[in-house]
Amino acid sequence: MAKKKSKKTLIIVINIIVVAAIVVIISITKQGNGAIDVTTSNVEKRTITQTVSAIGTIEPETEVKVSSQTSGEIIYLGVKEGDTVKANQLLVRIKPDIIDAQLKQMEASAEASKMDIATREAEKDKLKAELTRITELFKKEFASQKELDIAKAAYEQSVSGYKSSMARYEQALAALQQTKREQERTSIFTPMGGVVTSLSVEMGEKVVGTGMMAGTEMMRVSDLSVMNAVVEVDENDIVMVSIGDTAMIEVDAIPDKKYKGVVLEIGHSAISASQGTQDQVVNFKVKIRFIDEEPKLRPGMSCNVDINTETKYNVIAVPLQAVTIRDAKLDAQPDLMKETTTDKKKNDVNEKPQSIVFIYNNGKAKLTKVETGISDKGFIEIKSGLSEGDKVISGTFLAVSKLLNDGSPVKIDSLGKKKFDKNKMMEK
């Protein structure tokens, strides 16, 4: 039994070796003397639009929170969520029983203050006449100085009492006006026309409110005729965005449709997430106004936005995947022995990774340094280093980024080239 198992294992190992050898032979045959399979693209002039992508939500330009300024029970609710309302339309009425009682109290207080004024005025007139009489008697030496002083003090005291009574009356009137204003606040009207986009109270519910601050939020009224997309743009991209830039907006709830927009506002205060951690993200808020009208839009809907920050026409461009980054020392002379320590430090500081492409040249890859410009989702502008009509190696990604070197033998992969050209046509 042991011999049979050993023989069976040996057969399996031999089969594996044979299969591996066949795979290696096929691979070598395909590569054709070590040539790397690549795809190529022609250098052409294109129109490139640089975009910044961001996500956010739909918000109305104007949204008013309707809150209670008086405490009490809701006895009338004239709208429901989704209703269209006009300016100054009655929305809610709060039970005014407590306010009515306070109003009667303030009216009585004001009336009492008014009656007190009449009493004080009569007393003042009486003491004024008495002071006049004592003054005449004093001149004829029929009254003493003491009697004159007492009459003057009494009159002055009555004047002060009259003025105090007038002040108390003014105070009572102010309190009465305030209470009337509180009574008016039991009936709440919409400050503008729009749509009730949120309703958070029900009939019979008690609300709390004060005159100094906002009370219970009862509903929100929004003007849906003017809508914005409010998105957060990464700190690295915000410097490219300007007011007036055009944008294309996609709303998740309305697929297969794009809306035109324009950048209206750019925030200057950073919005930080996961602050103090390695995952900290810094964004800035950007408001984009919808140019196209869409009645289906609702506040809070999610959206994706592509902001067109810059457009260049008829510039030399290549596919994005054709450009890679290599060390700037690729073309440096190998005579490192002559390089001084000072020169080496200086070069290490000044030299930066260089953008390069590989030109297809008679079966070989030719490394070429290029200066790049703006890019879109498929192509990148080449400011210098290439000419229209050149053929650059655009794939595979592994070949361009790792495998290829200056002078590497290459072979055009016709199958991959057809697939790439098909994808390029679909992008157009």
CSV table of C-alpha atoms in Angstrom, one decimal:
chain,number,residue,atom,x,y,z
A,1,MET,CA,0.0,0.0,0.0
A,2,ALA,CA,2.9,2.4,0.9
A,3,LYS,CA,4.5,1.8,-2.5
A,4,LYS,CA,1.2,2.5,-4.4
A,5,LYS,CA,0.8,5.8,-2.5
A,6,SER,CA,4.4,6.9,-3.1
A,7,LYS,CA,4.0,6.1,-6.8
A,8,LYS,CA,0.7,8.0,-7.0
A,9,THR,CA,2.3,11.1,-5.3
A,10,LEU,CA,5.2,11.0,-7.7
A,11,ILE,CA,2.8,11.0,-10.7
A,12,ILE,CA,1.0,14.1,-9.3
A,13,VAL,CA,4.3,16.0,-8.8
A,14,ILE,CA,5.4,15.2,-12.3
A,15,ASN,CA,2.1,16.4,-13.7
A,16,ILE,CA,2.4,19.7,-11.8
A,17,ILE,CA,5.9,20.2,-13.1
A,18,VAL,CA,4.8,19.6,-16.6
A,19,VAL,CA,1.9,22.0,-16.4
A,20,ALA,CA,4.1,24.7,-14.9
A,21,ALA,CA,6.7,24.2,-17.6
A,22,ILE,CA,3.9,24.6,-20.3
A,23,VAL,CA,2.7,27.8,-18.6
A,24,VAL,CA,6.2,29.2,-18.6
A,25,ILE,CA,6.8,28.3,-22.2
A,26,ILE,CA,3.5,29.9,-23.3
A,27,SER,CA,4.3,33.0,-21.3
A,28,ILE,CA,7.7,33.4,-22.8
A,29,THR,CA,6.2,32.8,-26.3
A,30,LYS,CA,3.7,35.5,-25.7
A,31,GLN,CA,6.2,38.0,-24.5
A,32,GLY,CA,8.3,37.5,-27.5
A,33,ASN,CA,11.9,37.8,-26.4
A,34,GLY,CA,11.0,39.6,-23.1
A,35,ALA,CA,8.9,42.3,-24.7
A,36,ILE,CA,6.3,43.8,-22.5
A,37,ASP,CA,2.7,43.9,-23.7
A,38,VAL,CA,1.4,47.5,-23.9
A,39,THR,CA,-1.4,49.5,-25.4
A,40,THR,CA,-0.8,52.9,-27.1
A,41,SER,CA,-2.6,56.1,-27.8
A,42,ASN,CA,-2.0,59.0,-30.2
A,43,VAL,CA,-1.3,62.4,-28.7
A,44,GLU,CA,-4.2,64.7,-29.8
A,45,LYS,CA,-5.6,68.1,-29.1
A,46,ARG,CA,-8.6,68.2,-26.9
A,47,THR,CA,-10.8,70.4,-24.8
A,48,ILE,CA,-10.2,69.7,-21.1
A,49,THR,CA,-12.4,70.8,-18.3
A,50,GLN,CA,-11.0,70.5,-14.8
A,51,THR,CA,-13.7,69.5,-12.3
A,52,VAL,CA,-14.0,69.3,-8.5
A,53,SER,CA,-16.4,66.7,-7.2
A,54,ALA,CA,-18.3,66.9,-3.9
A,55,ILE,CA,-21.3,65.6,-2.2
A,56,GLY,CA,-24.0,67.3,-0.1
A,57,THR,CA,-27.7,68.0,0.3
A,58,ILE,CA,-30.4,70.1,-1.3
A,59,GLU,CA,-31.5,73.1,0.6
A,60,PRO,CA,-34.0,75.9,-0.1
A,61,GLU,CA,-32.6,79.4,-0.4
A,62,THR,CA,-35.1,80.7,2.2
A,63,GLU,CA,-36.4,78.5,5.1
A,64,VAL,CA,-38.2,80.0,8.1
A,65,LYS,CA,-38.6,78.2,11.4
A,66,VAL,CA,-42.0,79.1,12.9
A,67,SER,CA,-41.8,79.0,16.7
A,68,SER,CA,-44.1,79.8,19.6
A,69,GLN,CA,-43.6,83.0,21.6
A,70,THR,CA,-46.5,82.2,23.9
A,71,SER,CA,-47.0,79.1,26.1
A,72,GLY,CA,-50.3,77.2,25.9
A,73,GLU,CA,-52.4,74.6,24.2
A,74,ILE,CA,-52.8,74.5,20.4
A,75,ILE,CA,-56.6,74.9,19.7
A,76,TYR,CA,-56.2,75.5,15.9
A,77,LEU,CA,-53.8,74.0,13.4
A,78,GLY,CA,-54.6,75.2,9.9
A,79,VAL,CA,-52.0,73.4,7.8
A,80,LYS,CA,-50.4,70.0,7.3
A,81,GLU,CA,-47.0,69.1,6.0
A,82,GLY,CA,-46.7,69.7,2.3
A,83,ASP,CA,-49.3,72.4,2.1
A,84,THR,CA,-48.7,75.6,0.1
A,85,VAL,CA,-49.3,78.8,2.2
A,86,LYS,CA,-49.5,82.4,1.4
A,87,ALA,CA,-47.9,85.3,3.3
A,88,ASN,CA,-49.7,86.3,6.5
A,89,GLN,CA,-51.9,83.2,6.4
A,90,LEU,CA,-53.1,81.9,9.8
A,91,LEU,CA,-51.2,78.8,10.8
A,92,VAL,CA,-51.7,78.1,14.5
A,93,ARG,CA,-53.9,79.5,17.3
A,94,ILE,CA,-52.9,78.9,21.0
A,95,LYS,CA,-55.5,78.9,23.7
A,96,PRO,CA,-55.5,82.5,25.1
A,97,ASP,CA,-57.1,81.8,28.5
A,98,ILE,CA,-54.1,82.8,30.6
A,99,ILE,CA,-53.3,85.8,28.5
A,100,ASP,CA,-56.9,87.0,28.7
A,101,ALA,CA,-56.8,86.9,32.5
A,102,GLN,CA,-53.5,88.8,32.5
A,103,LEU,CA,-55.0,91.3,30.0
A,104,LYS,CA,-58.0,92.1,32.3
A,105,GLN,CA,-55.6,92.5,35.3
A,106,MET,CA,-53.5,95.0,33.3
A,107,GLU,CA,-56.5,96.9,32.1
A,108,ALA,CA,-57.8,97.3,35.7
A,109,SER,CA,-54.3,98.3,36.8
A,110,ALA,CA,-54.1,101.0,34.1
A,111,GLU,CA,-57.6,102.3,35.0
A,112,ALA,CA,-56.7,102.5,38.7
A,113,SER,CA,-53.5,104.5,37.8
A,114,LYS,CA,-55.6,106.9,35.7
A,115,MET,CA,-58.0,107.5,38.6
A,116,ASP,CA,-55.1,108.0,41.0
A,117,ILE,CA,-53.8,110.8,38.6
A,118,ALA,CA,-57.1,112.6,38.9
A,119,THR,CA,-56.9,112.4,42.7
A,120,ARG,CA,-53.4,113.6,42.9
A,121,GLU,CA,-54.1,116.4,40.5
A,122,ALA,CA,-57.0,117.7,42.6
A,123,GLU,CA,-54.9,117.5,45.7
A,124,LYS,CA,-52.1,119.4,43.9
A,125,ASP,CA,-54.5,122.2,42.8
A,126,LYS,CA,-55.8,122.5,46.3
A,127,LEU,CA,-52.4,122.8,47.9
A,128,LYS,CA,-51.3,125.3,45.2
A,129,ALA,CA,-54.3,127.6,46.1
A,130,GLU,CA,-53.4,127.2,49.8
A,131,LEU,CA,-49.8,128.2,49.1
A,132,THR,CA,-51.0,131.3,47.2
A,133,ARG,CA,-53.2,132.3,50.1
A,134,ILE,CA,-50.4,131.9,52.7
A,135,THR,CA,-48.0,133.8,50.5
A,136,GLU,CA,-50.4,136.8,50.4
A,137,LEU,CA,-50.9,136.7,54.1
A,138,PHE,CA,-47.2,136.5,54.7
A,139,LYS,CA,-46.6,139.6,52.6
A,140,LYS,CA,-49.2,141.4,54.8
A,141,GLU,CA,-47.5,140.0,57.9
A,142,PHE,CA,-50.6,138.0,58.8
A,143,ALA,CA,-48.8,134.6,58.4
A,144,SER,CA,-45.5,133.4,59.8
A,145,GLN,CA,-42.5,132.1,58.0
A,146,LYS,CA,-43.2,128.7,59.4
A,147,GLU,CA,-46.7,128.6,58.0
A,148,LEU,CA,-45.3,129.6,54.6
A,149,ASP,CA,-42.7,126.9,54.7
A,150,ILE,CA,-45.2,124.3,55.6
A,151,ALA,CA,-47.5,125.3,52.7
A,152,LYS,CA,-44.6,125.2,50.2
A,153,ALA,CA,-43.5,121.7,51.4
A,154,ALA,CA,-47.0,120.4,51.1
A,155,TYR,CA,-47.4,121.8,47.6
A,156,GLU,CA,-44.1,120.4,46.5
A,157,GLN,CA,-45.0,117.0,47.9
A,158,SER,CA,-48.3,117.0,46.0
A,159,VAL,CA,-46.4,117.8,42.8
A,160,SER,CA,-44.1,114.9,43.4
A,161,GLY,CA,-47.1,112.6,44.1
A,162,TYR,CA,-48.8,113.8,40.9
A,163,LYS,CA,-45.7,113.0,38.8
A,164,SER,CA,-45.3,109.6,40.5
A,165,SER,CA,-48.9,108.8,39.7
A,166,MET,CA,-48.3,109.8,36.0
A,167,ALA,CA,-45.3,107.5,35.9
A,168,ARG,CA,-47.2,104.6,37.3
A,169,TYR,CA,-49.9,105.2,34.7
A,170,GLU,CA,-47.4,105.1,31.9
A,171,GLN,CA,-45.9,101.9,33.4
A,172,ALA,CA,-49.4,100.4,33.6
A,173,LEU,CA,-50.1,101.4,30.0
A,174,ALA,CA,-46.8,99.8,28.8
A,175,ALA,CA,-47.6,96.5,30.7
A,176,LEU,CA,-51.1,96.6,29.1
A,177,GLN,CA,-49.6,97.0,25.6
A,178,GLN,CA,-47.2,94.2,26.3
A,179,THR,CA,-50.0,91.9,27.4
A,180,LYS,CA,-52.0,92.8,24.3
A,181,ARG,CA,-49.0,91.9,22.2
A,182,GLU,CA,-48.8,88.6,24.0
A,183,GLN,CA,-52.5,88.0,23.2
A,184,GLU,CA,-51.8,88.8,19.5
A,185,ARG,CA,-49.0,86.2,19.6
A,186,THR,CA,-51.5,83.4,20.3
A,187,SER,CA,-52.4,83.7,16.6
A,188,ILE,CA,-49.4,82.8,14.5
A,189,PHE,CA,-49.2,83.8,10.8
A,190,THR,CA,-46.8,82.7,8.2
A,191,PRO,CA,-44.1,85.4,7.5
A,192,MET,CA,-43.8,84.4,3.8
A,193,GLY,CA,-45.3,82.3,1.1
A,194,GLY,CA,-44.0,78.9,0.5
A,195,VAL,CA,-44.4,75.2,1.4
A,196,VAL,CA,-44.7,73.6,4.8
A,197,THR,CA,-41.7,71.3,4.7
A,198,SER,CA,-41.7,70.2,8.3
A,199,LEU,CA,-44.5,70.0,10.9
A,200,SER,CA,-43.6,68.9,14.4
A,201,VAL,CA,-46.7,69.6,16.5
A,202,GLU,CA,-50.3,68.3,16.6
A,203,MET,CA,-53.7,69.6,17.6
A,204,GLY,CA,-54.1,69.9,21.4
A,205,GLU,CA,-50.3,69.8,22.0
A,206,LYS,CA,-48.9,72.2,24.5
A,207,VAL,CA,-46.1,74.5,23.4
A,208,VAL,CA,-43.7,76.7,25.3
A,209,GLY,CA,-42.6,80.2,24.3
A,210,THR,CA,-41.2,83.5,25.7
A,211,GLY,CA,-40.9,86.9,24.2
A,212,MET,CA,-37.1,86.9,24.7
A,213,MET,CA,-36.2,83.7,22.9
A,214,ALA,CA,-37.6,81.2,20.4
A,215,GLY,CA,-39.9,78.7,21.9
A,216,THR,CA,-41.1,75.3,20.6
A,217,GLU,CA,-40.4,74.9,16.9
A,218,MET,CA,-43.7,74.1,15.4
A,219,MET,CA,-43.0,74.0,11.6
A,220,ARG,CA,-40.8,75.1,8.8
A,221,VAL,CA,-41.9,77.1,5.7
A,222,SER,CA,-39.6,77.0,2.7
A,223,ASP,CA,-39.5,78.8,-0.6
A,224,LEU,CA,-39.0,75.9,-3.0
A,225,SER,CA,-38.8,78.1,-6.0
A,226,VAL,CA,-35.2,78.8,-5.4
A,227,MET,CA,-33.1,75.7,-4.5
A,228,ASN,CA,-29.4,75.2,-3.7
A,229,ALA,CA,-27.0,72.3,-3.5
A,230,VAL,CA,-24.9,72.8,-0.3
A,231,VAL,CA,-21.7,70.6,-0.6
A,232,GLU,CA,-18.5,70.2,1.3
A,233,VAL,CA,-15.3,70.6,-0.8
A,234,ASP,CA,-11.9,69.2,0.3
A,235,GLU,CA,-9.4,71.7,1.5
A,236,ASN,CA,-7.0,70.7,-1.4
A,237,ASP,CA,-9.7,71.5,-4.0
A,238,ILE,CA,-11.4,74.6,-2.5
A,239,VAL,CA,-8.6,76.9,-3.8
A,240,MET,CA,-9.6,76.0,-7.4
A,241,VAL,CA,-13.3,76.9,-6.9
A,242,SER,CA,-14.5,80.4,-7.7
A,243,ILE,CA,-17.8,82.2,-7.4
A,244,GLY,CA,-19.6,82.0,-10.8
A,245,ASP,CA,-18.1,78.6,-11.7
A,246,THR,CA,-20.6,76.4,-13.5
A,247,ALA,CA,-21.6,72.9,-12.1
A,248,MET,CA,-23.5,69.8,-12.9
A,249,ILE,CA,-25.7,68.4,-10.2
A,250,GLU,CA,-27.0,64.9,-9.9
A,251,VAL,CA,-29.7,64.2,-7.3
A,252,ASP,CA,-29.8,60.6,-6.0
A,253,ALA,CA,-33.6,60.6,-5.8
A,254,ILE,CA,-33.9,61.6,-9.5
A,255,PRO,CA,-31.6,59.3,-11.5
A,256,ASP,CA,-30.5,59.7,-15.1
A,257,LYS,CA,-30.9,63.5,-15.0
A,258,LYS,CA,-28.4,66.3,-14.5
A,259,TYR,CA,-29.1,69.9,-13.5
A,260,LYS,CA,-27.1,73.0,-14.3
A,261,GLY,CA,-25.9,75.2,-11.4
A,262,VAL,CA,-23.6,78.0,-10.6
A,263,VAL,CA,-21.4,78.6,-7.5
A,264,LEU,CA,-23.1,81.2,-5.4
A,265,GLU,CA,-21.1,81.2,-2.1
A,266,ILE,CA,-17.8,79.8,-0.8
A,267,GLY,CA,-17.4,79.3,2.9
A,268,HIS,CA,-14.3,80.6,4.7
A,269,SER,CA,-14.7,78.6,7.9
A,270,ALA,CA,-13.3,75.1,7.9
A,271,ILE,CA,-15.5,72.1,8.8
A,272,SER,CA,-13.4,69.5,10.5
A,273,ALA,CA,-14.3,65.9,11.0
A,274,SER,CA,-12.5,63.4,13.3
A,275,GLN,CA,-10.5,66.3,14.7
A,276,GLY,CA,-7.3,65.4,16.4
A,277,THR,CA,-7.0,61.9,14.8
A,278,GLN,CA,-5.1,60.5,11.7
A,279,ASP,CA,-8.5,60.5,9.9
A,280,GLN,CA,-9.1,64.2,10.3
A,281,VAL,CA,-10.8,65.7,7.3
A,282,VAL,CA,-11.0,69.5,6.6
A,283,ASN,CA,-13.7,70.6,4.2
A,284,PHE,CA,-15.3,74.0,3.2
A,285,LYS,CA,-19.0,74.6,2.5
A,286,VAL,CA,-19.9,75.7,-1.0
A,287,LYS,CA,-23.4,76.8,-2.1
A,288,ILE,CA,-24.5,76.1,-5.7
A,289,ARG,CA,-27.7,77.6,-7.1
A,290,PHE,CA,-29.9,75.5,-9.3
A,291,ILE,CA,-30.4,77.1,-12.7
A,292,ASP,CA,-32.8,74.5,-13.9
A,293,GLU,CA,-36.2,74.3,-12.2
A,294,GLU,CA,-37.3,71.0,-10.8
A,295,PRO,CA,-40.6,70.7,-8.8
A,296,LYS,CA,-39.5,67.3,-7.5
A,297,LEU,CA,-36.7,68.7,-5.4
A,298,ARG,CA,-37.1,68.4,-1.7
A,299,PRO,CA,-34.9,69.8,1.2
A,300,GLY,CA,-32.5,67.2,2.5
A,301,MET,CA,-32.1,65.2,-0.7
A,302,SER,CA,-28.6,63.9,-1.3
A,303,CYS,CA,-26.7,65.1,-4.4
A,304,ASN,CA,-23.4,64.8,-6.2
A,305,VAL,CA,-21.8,67.8,-7.8
A,306,ASP,CA,-19.1,68.3,-10.4
A,307,ILE,CA,-17.8,71.9,-10.3
A,308,ASN,CA,-16.2,73.1,-13.6
A,309,THR,CA,-13.2,75.1,-12.3
A,310,GLU,CA,-11.3,75.7,-15.5
A,311,THR,CA,-11.6,74.8,-19.2
A,312,LYS,CA,-8.8,74.8,-21.9
A,313,TYR,CA,-9.5,74.4,-25.6
A,314,ASN,CA,-7.4,72.7,-28.2
A,315,VAL,CA,-4.5,71.7,-25.9
A,316,ILE,CA,-2.2,68.7,-26.3
A,317,ALA,CA,-3.5,65.9,-24.1
A,318,VAL,CA,-2.9,62.2,-23.3
A,319,PRO,CA,-4.9,59.6,-21.3
A,320,LEU,CA,-4.4,60.0,-17.6
A,321,GLN,CA,-3.0,56.5,-17.3
A,322,ALA,CA,-0.2,57.3,-19.7
A,323,VAL,CA,1.5,59.7,-17.2
A,324,THR,CA,3.4,58.4,-14.2
A,325,ILE,CA,5.8,59.8,-11.7
A,326,ARG,CA,9.4,58.7,-11.6
A,327,ASP,CA,12.5,59.8,-9.6
A,328,ALA,CA,14.1,63.0,-11.1
A,329,LYS,CA,17.5,61.2,-10.9
A,330,LEU,CA,16.5,58.8,-13.7
A,331,ASP,CA,18.5,60.7,-16.3
A,332,ALA,CA,21.3,61.6,-13.9
A,333,GLN,CA,24.9,60.7,-14.8
A,334,PRO,CA,26.2,57.6,-13.0
A,335,ASP,CA,29.5,59.4,-12.1
A,336,LEU,CA,28.5,59.8,-8.5
A,337,MET,CA,32.1,59.8,-7.2
A,338,LYS,CA,32.7,63.3,-8.5
A,339,GLU,CA,29.6,64.6,-6.7
A,340,THR,CA,30.5,66.5,-3.5
A,341,THR,CA,28.6,66.2,-0.3
A,342,THR,CA,27.4,69.8,-0.6
A,343,ASP,CA,26.1,69.2,-4.2
A,344,LYS,CA,24.4,66.0,-3.1
A,345,LYS,CA,22.5,67.7,-0.3
A,346,LYS,CA,21.6,70.6,-2.7
A,347,ASN,CA,20.3,68.1,-5.3
A,348,ASP,CA,18.3,66.1,-2.8
A,349,VAL,CA,16.5,69.3,-1.8
A,350,ASN,CA,15.9,70.7,-5.3
A,351,GLU,CA,15.1,67.4,-7.2
A,352,LYS,CA,11.4,66.4,-7.1
A,353,PRO,CA,9.6,63.4,-8.7
A,354,GLN,CA,9.2,64.1,-12.4
A,355,SER,CA,6.1,63.5,-14.5
A,356,ILE,CA,7.0,61.2,-17.5
A,357,VAL,CA,5.4,59.3,-20.3
A,358,PHE,CA,6.8,56.5,-22.5
A,359,ILE,CA,6.7,57.1,-26.2
A,360,TYR,CA,6.4,54.0,-28.5
A,361,ASN,CA,9.4,54.0,-30.8
A,362,ASN,CA,10.0,51.1,-33.1
A,363,GLY,CA,9.2,48.4,-30.5
A,364,LYS,CA,10.9,50.2,-27.6
A,365,ALA,CA,9.7,52.5,-24.9
A,366,LYS,CA,11.3,55.9,-24.8
A,367,LEU,CA,11.2,57.7,-21.5
A,368,THR,CA,10.2,61.4,-22.0
A,369,LYS,CA,9.8,64.0,-19.3
A,370,VAL,CA,6.7,66.2,-19.6
A,371,GLU,CA,5.1,69.2,-17.9
A,372,THR,CA,1.4,68.6,-17.1
A,373,GLY,CA,-1.5,71.0,-16.7
A,374,ILE,CA,-5.1,70.5,-15.8
A,375,SER,CA,-7.0,67.2,-16.2
A,376,ASP,CA,-10.5,65.9,-16.5
A,377,LYS,CA,-11.8,62.4,-15.7
A,378,GLY,CA,-10.0,60.8,-18.8
A,379,PHE,CA,-7.2,63.1,-20.1
A,380,ILE,CA,-4.5,65.4,-18.8
A,381,GLU,CA,-3.0,68.4,-20.5
A,382,ILE,CA,0.6,68.3,-21.6
A,383,LYS,CA,2.3,71.7,-21.6
A,384,SER,CA,5.7,70.5,-22.9
A,385,GLY,CA,7.5,67.3,-23.8
A,386,LEU,CA,5.2,65.9,-26.5
A,387,SER,CA,3.9,66.9,-29.9
A,388,GLU,CA,0.6,66.2,-31.6
A,389,GLY,CA,0.8,62.8,-33.4
A,390,ASP,CA,3.3,61.2,-31.0
A,391,LYS,CA,2.3,57.7,-29.9
A,392,VAL,CA,2.4,57.2,-26.1
A,393,ILE,CA,2.2,54.0,-24.1
A,394,SER,CA,-1.1,54.2,-22.1
A,395,GLY,CA,-1.3,50.7,-20.6
A,396,THR,CA,-1.2,48.5,-18.8
A,397,PHE,CA,-1.0,50.4,-15.5
A,398,LEU,CA,1.6,48.0,-14.1
A,399,ALA,CA,3.7,48.4,-17.2
A,400,VAL,CA,3.6,52.2,-17.2
A,401,SER,CA,4.1,52.7,-13.5
A,402,LYS,CA,6.6,49.8,-12.7
A,403,LEU,CA,7.8,47.6,-15.5
A,404,LEU,CA,8.9,50.0,-18.2
A,405,ASN,CA,12.2,51.8,-18.4
A,406,ASP,CA,13.9,53.8,-21.0
A,407,GLY,CA,14.7,51.5,-23.9
A,408,SER,CA,12.5,48.6,-22.7
A,409,PRO,CA,11.3,46.3,-25.5
A,410,VAL,CA,7.6,46.4,-25.9
A,411,LYS,CA,4.9,44.8,-28.0
A,412,ILE,CA,1.5,46.3,-28.7
A,413,ASP,CA,-1.3,44.2,-27.2
A,414,SER,CA,-3.9,44.3,-30.0
A,415,LEU,CA,-6.6,42.8,-27.8
A,416,GLY,CA,-6.0,45.3,-25.1
A,417,LYS,CA,-5.7,48.2,-27.6
A,418,LYS,CA,-9.2,47.3,-29.0
A,419,LYS,CA,-10.6,47.2,-25.5
A,420,PHE,CA,-9.0,50.6,-24.6
A,421,ASP,CA,-10.3,52.2,-27.8
A,422,LYS,CA,-13.8,50.9,-27.1
A,423,ASN,CA,-13.7,52.4,-23.6
A,424,LYS,CA,-12.5,55.7,-25.0
A,425,MET,CA,-15.4,55.8,-27.5
A,426,MET,CA,-17.8,55.1,-24.6
A,427,GLU,CA,-16.3,58.1,-22.6
A,428,LYS,CA,-16.9,60.4,-25.6
